[in-house]
PDB file of C-alpha atoms in Angstrom:
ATOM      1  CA  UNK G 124    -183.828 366.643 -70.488  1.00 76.00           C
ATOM      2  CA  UNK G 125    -185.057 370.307 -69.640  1.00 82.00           C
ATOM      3  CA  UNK G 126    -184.692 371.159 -73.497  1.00 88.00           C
ATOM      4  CA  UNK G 127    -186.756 368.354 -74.697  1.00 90.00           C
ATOM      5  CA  UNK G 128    -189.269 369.101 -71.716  1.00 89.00           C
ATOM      6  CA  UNK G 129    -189.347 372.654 -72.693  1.00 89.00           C
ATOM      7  CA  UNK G 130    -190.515 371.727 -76.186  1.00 91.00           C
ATOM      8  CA  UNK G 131    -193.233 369.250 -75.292  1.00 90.00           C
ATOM      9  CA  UNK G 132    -194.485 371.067 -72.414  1.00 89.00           C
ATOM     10  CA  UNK G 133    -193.941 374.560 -74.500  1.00 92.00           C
ATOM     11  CA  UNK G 134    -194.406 376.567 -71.117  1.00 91.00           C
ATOM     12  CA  UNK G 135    -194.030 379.656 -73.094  1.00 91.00           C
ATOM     13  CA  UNK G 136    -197.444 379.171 -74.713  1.00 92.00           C
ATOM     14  CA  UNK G 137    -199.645 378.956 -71.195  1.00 94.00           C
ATOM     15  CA  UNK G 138    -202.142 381.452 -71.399  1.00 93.00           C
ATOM     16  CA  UNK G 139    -203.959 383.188 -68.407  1.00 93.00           C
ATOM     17  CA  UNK G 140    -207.305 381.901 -70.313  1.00 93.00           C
ATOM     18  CA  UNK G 141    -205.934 378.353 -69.708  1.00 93.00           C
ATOM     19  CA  UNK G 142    -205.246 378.946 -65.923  1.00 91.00           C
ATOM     20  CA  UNK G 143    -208.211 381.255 -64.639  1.00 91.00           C
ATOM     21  CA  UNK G 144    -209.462 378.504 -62.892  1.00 90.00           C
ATOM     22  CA  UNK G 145    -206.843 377.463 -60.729  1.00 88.00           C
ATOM     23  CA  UNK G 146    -205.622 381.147 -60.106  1.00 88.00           C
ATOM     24  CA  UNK G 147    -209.530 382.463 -58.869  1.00 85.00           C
ATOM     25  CA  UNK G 148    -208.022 381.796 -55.476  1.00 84.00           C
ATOM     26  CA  UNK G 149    -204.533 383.182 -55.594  1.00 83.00           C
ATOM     27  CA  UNK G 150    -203.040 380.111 -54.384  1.00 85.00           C
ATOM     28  CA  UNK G 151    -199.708 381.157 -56.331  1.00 87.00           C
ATOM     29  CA  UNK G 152    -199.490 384.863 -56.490  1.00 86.00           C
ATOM     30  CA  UNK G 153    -196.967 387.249 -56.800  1.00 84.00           C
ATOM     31  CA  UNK G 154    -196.262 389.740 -53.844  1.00 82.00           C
ATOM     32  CA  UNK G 155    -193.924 392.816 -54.562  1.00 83.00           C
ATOM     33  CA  UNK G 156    -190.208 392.557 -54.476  1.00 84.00           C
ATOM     34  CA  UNK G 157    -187.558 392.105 -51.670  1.00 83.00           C
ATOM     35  CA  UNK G 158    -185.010 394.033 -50.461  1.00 84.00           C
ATOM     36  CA  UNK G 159    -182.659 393.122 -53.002  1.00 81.00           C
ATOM     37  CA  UNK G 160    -185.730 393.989 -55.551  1.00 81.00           C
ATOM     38  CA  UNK G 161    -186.079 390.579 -56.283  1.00 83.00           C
ATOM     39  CA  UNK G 162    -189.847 389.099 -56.860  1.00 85.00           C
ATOM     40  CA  UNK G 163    -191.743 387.229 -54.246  1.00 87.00           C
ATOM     41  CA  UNK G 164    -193.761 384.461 -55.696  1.00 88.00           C
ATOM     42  CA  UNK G 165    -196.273 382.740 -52.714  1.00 88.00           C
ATOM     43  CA  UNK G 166    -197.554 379.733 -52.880  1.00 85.00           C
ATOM     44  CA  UNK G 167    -200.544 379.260 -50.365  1.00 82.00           C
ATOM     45  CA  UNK G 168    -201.735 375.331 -50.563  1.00 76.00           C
ATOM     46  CA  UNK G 169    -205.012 376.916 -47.788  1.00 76.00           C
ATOM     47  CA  UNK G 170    -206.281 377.986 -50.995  1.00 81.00           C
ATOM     48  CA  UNK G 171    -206.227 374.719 -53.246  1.00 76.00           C
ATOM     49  CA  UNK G 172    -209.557 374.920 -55.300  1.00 77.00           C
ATOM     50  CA  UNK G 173    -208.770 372.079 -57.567  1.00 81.00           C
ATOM     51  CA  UNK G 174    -207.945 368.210 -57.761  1.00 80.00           C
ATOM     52  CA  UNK G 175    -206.101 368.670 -61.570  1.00 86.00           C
ATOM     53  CA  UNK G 176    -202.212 367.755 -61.086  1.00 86.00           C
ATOM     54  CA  UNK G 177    -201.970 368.511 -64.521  1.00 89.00           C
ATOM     55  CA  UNK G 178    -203.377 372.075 -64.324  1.00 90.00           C
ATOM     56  CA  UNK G 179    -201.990 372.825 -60.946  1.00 87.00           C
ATOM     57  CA  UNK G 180    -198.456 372.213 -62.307  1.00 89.00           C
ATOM     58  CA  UNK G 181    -199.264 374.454 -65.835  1.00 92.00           C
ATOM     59  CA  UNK G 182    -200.334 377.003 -63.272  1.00 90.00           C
ATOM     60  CA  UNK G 183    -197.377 377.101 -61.501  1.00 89.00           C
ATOM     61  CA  UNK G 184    -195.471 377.369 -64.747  1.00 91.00           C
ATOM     62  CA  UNK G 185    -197.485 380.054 -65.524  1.00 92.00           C
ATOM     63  CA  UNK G 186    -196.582 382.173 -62.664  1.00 89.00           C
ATOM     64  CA  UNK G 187    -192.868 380.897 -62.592  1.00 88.00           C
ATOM     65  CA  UNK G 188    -192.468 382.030 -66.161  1.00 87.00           C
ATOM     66  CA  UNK G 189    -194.221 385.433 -65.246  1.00 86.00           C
ATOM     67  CA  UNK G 190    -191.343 385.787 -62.819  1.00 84.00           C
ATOM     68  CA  UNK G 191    -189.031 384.972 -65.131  1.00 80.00           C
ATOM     69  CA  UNK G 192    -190.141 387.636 -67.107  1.00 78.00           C
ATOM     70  CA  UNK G 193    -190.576 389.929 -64.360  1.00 74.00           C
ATOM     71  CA  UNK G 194    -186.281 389.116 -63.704  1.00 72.00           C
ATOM     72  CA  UNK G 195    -185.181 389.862 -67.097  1.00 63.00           C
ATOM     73  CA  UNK G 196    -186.678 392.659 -68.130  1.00 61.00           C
ATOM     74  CA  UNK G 197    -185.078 391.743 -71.516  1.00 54.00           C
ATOM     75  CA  UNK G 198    -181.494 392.377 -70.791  1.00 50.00           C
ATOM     76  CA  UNK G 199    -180.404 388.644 -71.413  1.00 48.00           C
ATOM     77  CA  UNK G 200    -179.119 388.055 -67.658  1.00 48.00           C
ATOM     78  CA  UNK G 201    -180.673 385.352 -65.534  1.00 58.00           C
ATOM     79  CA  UNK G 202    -182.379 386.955 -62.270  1.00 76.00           C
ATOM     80  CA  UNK G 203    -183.913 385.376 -59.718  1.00 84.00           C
ATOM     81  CA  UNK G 204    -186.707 385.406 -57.181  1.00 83.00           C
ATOM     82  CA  UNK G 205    -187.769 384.286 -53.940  1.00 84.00           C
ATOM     83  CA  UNK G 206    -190.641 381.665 -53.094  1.00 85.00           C
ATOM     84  CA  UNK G 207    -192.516 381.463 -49.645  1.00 83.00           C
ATOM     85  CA  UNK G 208    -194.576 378.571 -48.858  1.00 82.00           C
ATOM     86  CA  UNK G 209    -197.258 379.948 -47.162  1.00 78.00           C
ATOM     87  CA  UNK G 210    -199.008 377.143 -43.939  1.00 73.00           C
ATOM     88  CA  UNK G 211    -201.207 379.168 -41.879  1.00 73.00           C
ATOM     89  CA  UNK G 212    -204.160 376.924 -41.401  1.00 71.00           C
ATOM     90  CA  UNK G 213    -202.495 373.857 -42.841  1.00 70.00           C
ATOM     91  CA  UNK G 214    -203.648 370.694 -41.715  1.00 71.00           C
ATOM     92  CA  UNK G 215    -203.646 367.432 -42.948  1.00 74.00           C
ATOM     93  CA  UNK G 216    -206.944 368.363 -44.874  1.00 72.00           C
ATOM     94  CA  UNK G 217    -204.928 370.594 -46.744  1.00 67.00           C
ATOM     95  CA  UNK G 218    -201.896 369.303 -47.454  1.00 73.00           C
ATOM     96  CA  UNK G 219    -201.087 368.612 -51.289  1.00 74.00           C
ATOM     97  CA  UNK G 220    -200.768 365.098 -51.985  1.00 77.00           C
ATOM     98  CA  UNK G 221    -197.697 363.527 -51.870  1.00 81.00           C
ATOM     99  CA  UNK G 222    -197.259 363.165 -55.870  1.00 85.00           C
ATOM    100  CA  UNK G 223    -198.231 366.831 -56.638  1.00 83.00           C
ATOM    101  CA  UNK G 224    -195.451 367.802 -53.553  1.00 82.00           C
ATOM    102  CA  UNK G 225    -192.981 365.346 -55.651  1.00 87.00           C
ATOM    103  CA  UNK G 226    -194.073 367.209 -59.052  1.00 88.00           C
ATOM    104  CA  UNK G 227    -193.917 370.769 -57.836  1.00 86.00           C
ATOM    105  CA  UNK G 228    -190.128 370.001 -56.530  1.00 85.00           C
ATOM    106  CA  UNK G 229    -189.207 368.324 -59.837  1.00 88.00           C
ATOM    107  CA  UNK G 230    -190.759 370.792 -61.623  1.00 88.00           C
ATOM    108  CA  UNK G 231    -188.468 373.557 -60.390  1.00 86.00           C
ATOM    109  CA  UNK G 232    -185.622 372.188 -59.267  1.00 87.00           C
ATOM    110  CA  UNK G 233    -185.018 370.184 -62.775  1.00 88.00           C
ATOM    111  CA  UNK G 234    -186.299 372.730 -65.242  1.00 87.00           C
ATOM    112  CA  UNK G 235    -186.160 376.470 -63.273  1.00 83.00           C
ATOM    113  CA  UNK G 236    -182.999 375.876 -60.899  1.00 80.00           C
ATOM    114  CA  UNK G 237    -181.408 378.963 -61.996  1.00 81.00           C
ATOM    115  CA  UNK G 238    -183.605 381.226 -60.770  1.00 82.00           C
ATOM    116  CA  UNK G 239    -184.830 380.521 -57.647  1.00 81.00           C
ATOM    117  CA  UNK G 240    -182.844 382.725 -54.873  1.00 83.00           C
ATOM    118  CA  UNK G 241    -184.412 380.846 -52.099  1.00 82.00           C
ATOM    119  CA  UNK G 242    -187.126 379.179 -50.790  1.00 81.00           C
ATOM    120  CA  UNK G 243    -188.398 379.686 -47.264  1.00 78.00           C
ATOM    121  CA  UNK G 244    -191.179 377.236 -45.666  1.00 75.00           C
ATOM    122  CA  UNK G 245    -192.289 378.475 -42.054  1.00 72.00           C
ATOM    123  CA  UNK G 246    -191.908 376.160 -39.559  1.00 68.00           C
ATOM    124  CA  UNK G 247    -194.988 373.814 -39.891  1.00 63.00           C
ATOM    125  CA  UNK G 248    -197.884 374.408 -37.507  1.00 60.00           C
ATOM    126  CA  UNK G 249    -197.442 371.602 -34.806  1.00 59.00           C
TER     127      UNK G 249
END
């Protein structure tokens, strides 16, 4: 399934001309390294500028490919990277609907499961 979704979706081919819009805000942004000099990829839903599921997702390819990239630095091995879900000033205003949440997870746990290190939520605001 991930090789056939790889070829449709050809995530390779996403340009930053093609995302500019949905990354004005830096909702998903990359933020130096760890420790372990892993990359830390953010995403921050506070800064949501667009209703597109379709372009939201393509953006987040974008930047998880970027990663990717960032990982390899063309010696063949898989590396990983971090992601923090950033929820200062989330509220139920904010909050991604519950298809795009759905998407996002498919998204990377079905076709970039190898290189995620972790994922850390905060504790949600109460």
């Amino acid at each position: 399934a991930n090789l056939e979704w790889r070829r449709v979706y050809k995530p390779w081919e996403i340009t930053p001309e093609e995302v500019e819009m949905e990354a004005r805000t830096g909702k998903v942004r990359s933020l130096g390294r760890d420790r372990h000099d892993r990359p830390i990829l953010i995403f921050d839903n506070t800064r949501e500028n667009s209703k597109n599921l379709e372009k939201q997702l393509r953006h987040l390819v974008f930047h998880v490919q970027r990663v990717n990239r960032k990982v390899s630095n063309g010696s063949g091995s898989v590396g990983k990277y971090l992601l923090f879900i950033h929820l200062d000033n989330f509220s139920l205003r904010s909050m991604p609907a519950r298809k795009q949440t759905l998407n996002t997870i498919t998204l990377l746990q079905d076709h970039f499961p190898e290189r995620l290190a972790g994922a850390y939520p905060p504790p949600p605001p109460l």
